[in-house]
Short mmCIF file of N, CA and C in Angstrom, two decimals:
data_model
loop_
_atom_site.label_atom_id
_atom_site.label_comp_id
_atom_site.label_asym_id
_atom_site.label_seq_id
_atom_site.Cartn_x
_atom_site.Cartn_y
_atom_site.Cartn_z
N UNK T 133 -7.33 26.76 -2.07
CA UNK T 133 -8.15 26.21 -2.49
C UNK T 133 -9.21 24.84 -1.75
N UNK T 134 -10.29 25.62 -0.69
CA UNK T 134 -10.44 24.41 -0.05
C UNK T 134 -11.88 23.73 -0.77
N UNK T 135 -11.38 22.19 -1.10
CA UNK T 135 -12.18 21.36 -1.81
C UNK T 135 -12.87 20.28 -0.33
N UNK T 136 -14.10 20.52 -0.02
CA UNK T 136 -14.65 19.89 0.63
C UNK T 136 -14.27 18.16 0.76
N UNK T 137 -14.29 17.27 -0.32
CA UNK T 137 -13.74 15.96 -0.78
C UNK T 137 -13.25 16.00 0.23
N UNK T 138 -11.15 16.64 -0.17
CA UNK T 138 -9.84 16.54 -0.57
C UNK T 138 -9.94 16.71 1.77
N UNK T 139 -10.96 16.95 2.27
CA UNK T 139 -10.78 17.55 2.84
C UNK T 139 -10.89 16.43 4.04
N UNK T 140 -11.95 15.66 3.79
CA UNK T 140 -12.37 14.33 4.79
C UNK T 140 -11.91 13.41 4.54
N UNK T 141 -11.23 13.19 3.33
CA UNK T 141 -9.90 12.51 2.97
C UNK T 141 -8.69 12.14 3.27
N UNK T 142 -8.70 13.57 3.95
CA UNK T 142 -6.99 13.59 4.99
C UNK T 142 -7.34 13.56 6.21
N UNK T 143 -8.92 14.03 6.71
CA UNK T 143 -8.58 13.60 8.23
C UNK T 143 -10.50 12.85 8.13
N UNK T 144 -9.40 11.32 7.48
CA UNK T 144 -10.12 10.06 8.43
C UNK T 144 -9.98 9.69 9.69
N UNK T 145 -10.67 9.38 10.41
CA UNK T 145 -10.46 8.99 11.56
C UNK T 145 -10.65 8.03 11.97
N UNK T 146 -10.17 7.52 13.11
CA UNK T 146 -11.12 5.85 13.93
C UNK T 146 -10.33 4.84 12.98
N UNK T 147 -11.14 3.23 13.10
CA UNK T 147 -10.60 2.10 12.68
C UNK T 147 -10.34 2.47 11.39
N UNK T 148 -11.15 3.27 10.29
CA UNK T 148 -11.34 4.05 8.80
C UNK T 148 -9.39 3.88 8.68
N UNK T 149 -9.15 5.04 9.19
CA UNK T 149 -7.79 5.27 9.38
C UNK T 149 -7.07 4.17 9.25
N UNK T 150 -7.08 3.22 10.71
CA UNK T 150 -6.41 2.68 10.88
C UNK T 150 -5.97 1.41 9.56
N UNK T 151 -7.38 1.24 8.87
CA UNK T 151 -7.52 0.16 8.67
C UNK T 151 -6.84 0.31 7.30
N UNK T 152 -7.16 1.62 6.45
CA UNK T 152 -6.28 1.75 4.75
C UNK T 152 -4.83 2.31 5.07
N UNK T 153 -4.45 2.45 6.12
CA UNK T 153 -3.04 2.50 6.40
C UNK T 153 -2.44 1.05 6.07
N UNK T 154 -3.47 -0.16 7.36
CA UNK T 154 -2.53 -1.24 6.83
C UNK T 154 -2.45 -2.11 5.85
N UNK T 155 -3.73 -1.66 5.49
CA UNK T 155 -3.96 -1.65 3.87
C UNK T 155 -2.90 -2.03 3.10
N UNK T 156 -2.30 -0.61 3.04
CA UNK T 156 -1.10 0.28 2.10
C UNK T 156 -0.41 -0.36 2.62
N UNK T 157 0.49 -0.87 3.71
CA UNK T 157 1.62 -0.74 4.40
C UNK T 157 1.41 -2.80 3.90
N UNK T 158 0.48 -3.56 3.86
CA UNK T 158 0.81 -5.03 3.77
C UNK T 158 0.21 -5.17 1.79
N UNK T 159 0.18 -3.97 1.14
CA UNK T 159 0.31 -3.98 -0.39
C UNK T 159 1.50 -3.66 -0.59
N UNK T 160 2.07 -2.53 0.27
CA UNK T 160 3.53 -2.23 -0.40
C UNK T 160 4.50 -3.79 -0.15
N UNK T 161 4.04 -4.20 1.43
CA UNK T 161 4.46 -5.22 1.48
C UNK T 161 5.27 -6.46 0.71
N UNK T 162 3.55 -6.89 0.03
CA UNK T 162 3.06 -7.84 -1.27
C UNK T 162 4.16 -7.89 -2.43
N UNK T 163 3.33 -6.21 -2.77
CA UNK T 163 4.24 -6.16 -3.71
C UNK T 163 6.28 -5.76 -3.89
N UNK T 164 6.64 -5.59 -2.56
CA UNK T 164 8.21 -6.29 -2.61
C UNK T 164 8.44 -7.58 -2.73
N UNK T 165 7.73 -8.22 -1.76
CA UNK T 165 7.52 -9.86 -2.06
C UNK T 165 7.97 -10.27 -2.99
N UNK T 166 7.10 -10.23 -3.83
CA UNK T 166 6.65 -10.27 -5.41
C UNK T 166 7.70 -10.11 -6.11
N UNK T 167 8.32 -9.33 -5.65
CA UNK T 167 9.43 -8.32 -6.81
C UNK T 167 10.63 -9.71 -6.67
N UNK T 168 10.69 -9.74 -4.96
CA UNK T 168 11.71 -10.38 -4.78
C UNK T 168 11.93 -11.64 -5.01
N UNK T 169 10.81 -12.21 -5.10
CA UNK T 169 10.48 -13.83 -5.84
C UNK T 169 10.69 -13.93 -7.31
N UNK T 170 9.57 -12.61 -7.99
CA UNK T 170 10.04 -12.75 -9.52
C UNK T 170 11.56 -12.56 -10.08
N UNK T 171 12.31 -11.80 -9.11
CA UNK T 171 13.67 -11.53 -9.70
C UNK T 171 14.55 -13.01 -9.25
N UNK T 172 14.18 -13.66 -8.16
CA UNK T 172 15.24 -14.59 -7.76
C UNK T 172 15.22 -15.31 -8.88
N UNK T 173 13.13 -16.13 -8.90
CA UNK T 173 12.92 -16.68 -10.30
C UNK T 173 13.79 -16.60 -11.37
N UNK T 174 13.69 -15.45 -11.78
CA UNK T 174 14.39 -15.03 -12.96
C UNK T 174 16.07 -15.63 -12.81
N UNK T 175 16.75 -15.17 -11.57
CA UNK T 175 18.10 -15.93 -12.01
C UNK T 175 18.05 -17.05 -11.65
N UNK T 176 16.98 -17.91 -11.26
CA UNK T 176 17.56 -19.11 -11.94
C UNK T 176 17.00 -19.99 -13.02
N UNK T 177 16.59 -19.20 -13.75
CA UNK T 177 16.44 -19.84 -14.92
C UNK T 177 17.58 -19.49 -15.83
N UNK T 178 17.56 -17.93 -15.92
CA UNK T 178 19.20 -17.91 -16.44
C UNK T 178 20.26 -18.58 -16.40
#
């Protein structure tokens, strides 16, 4: 089933696509860092 909305989201081209890609990577990296910081902090407290 072809839905125009989903089709547009899949075929994003140009700067917007790269921006979304970068933001996705950055947020993933940030959450990884946060997790590492939190776990080391918890280990220090125990």
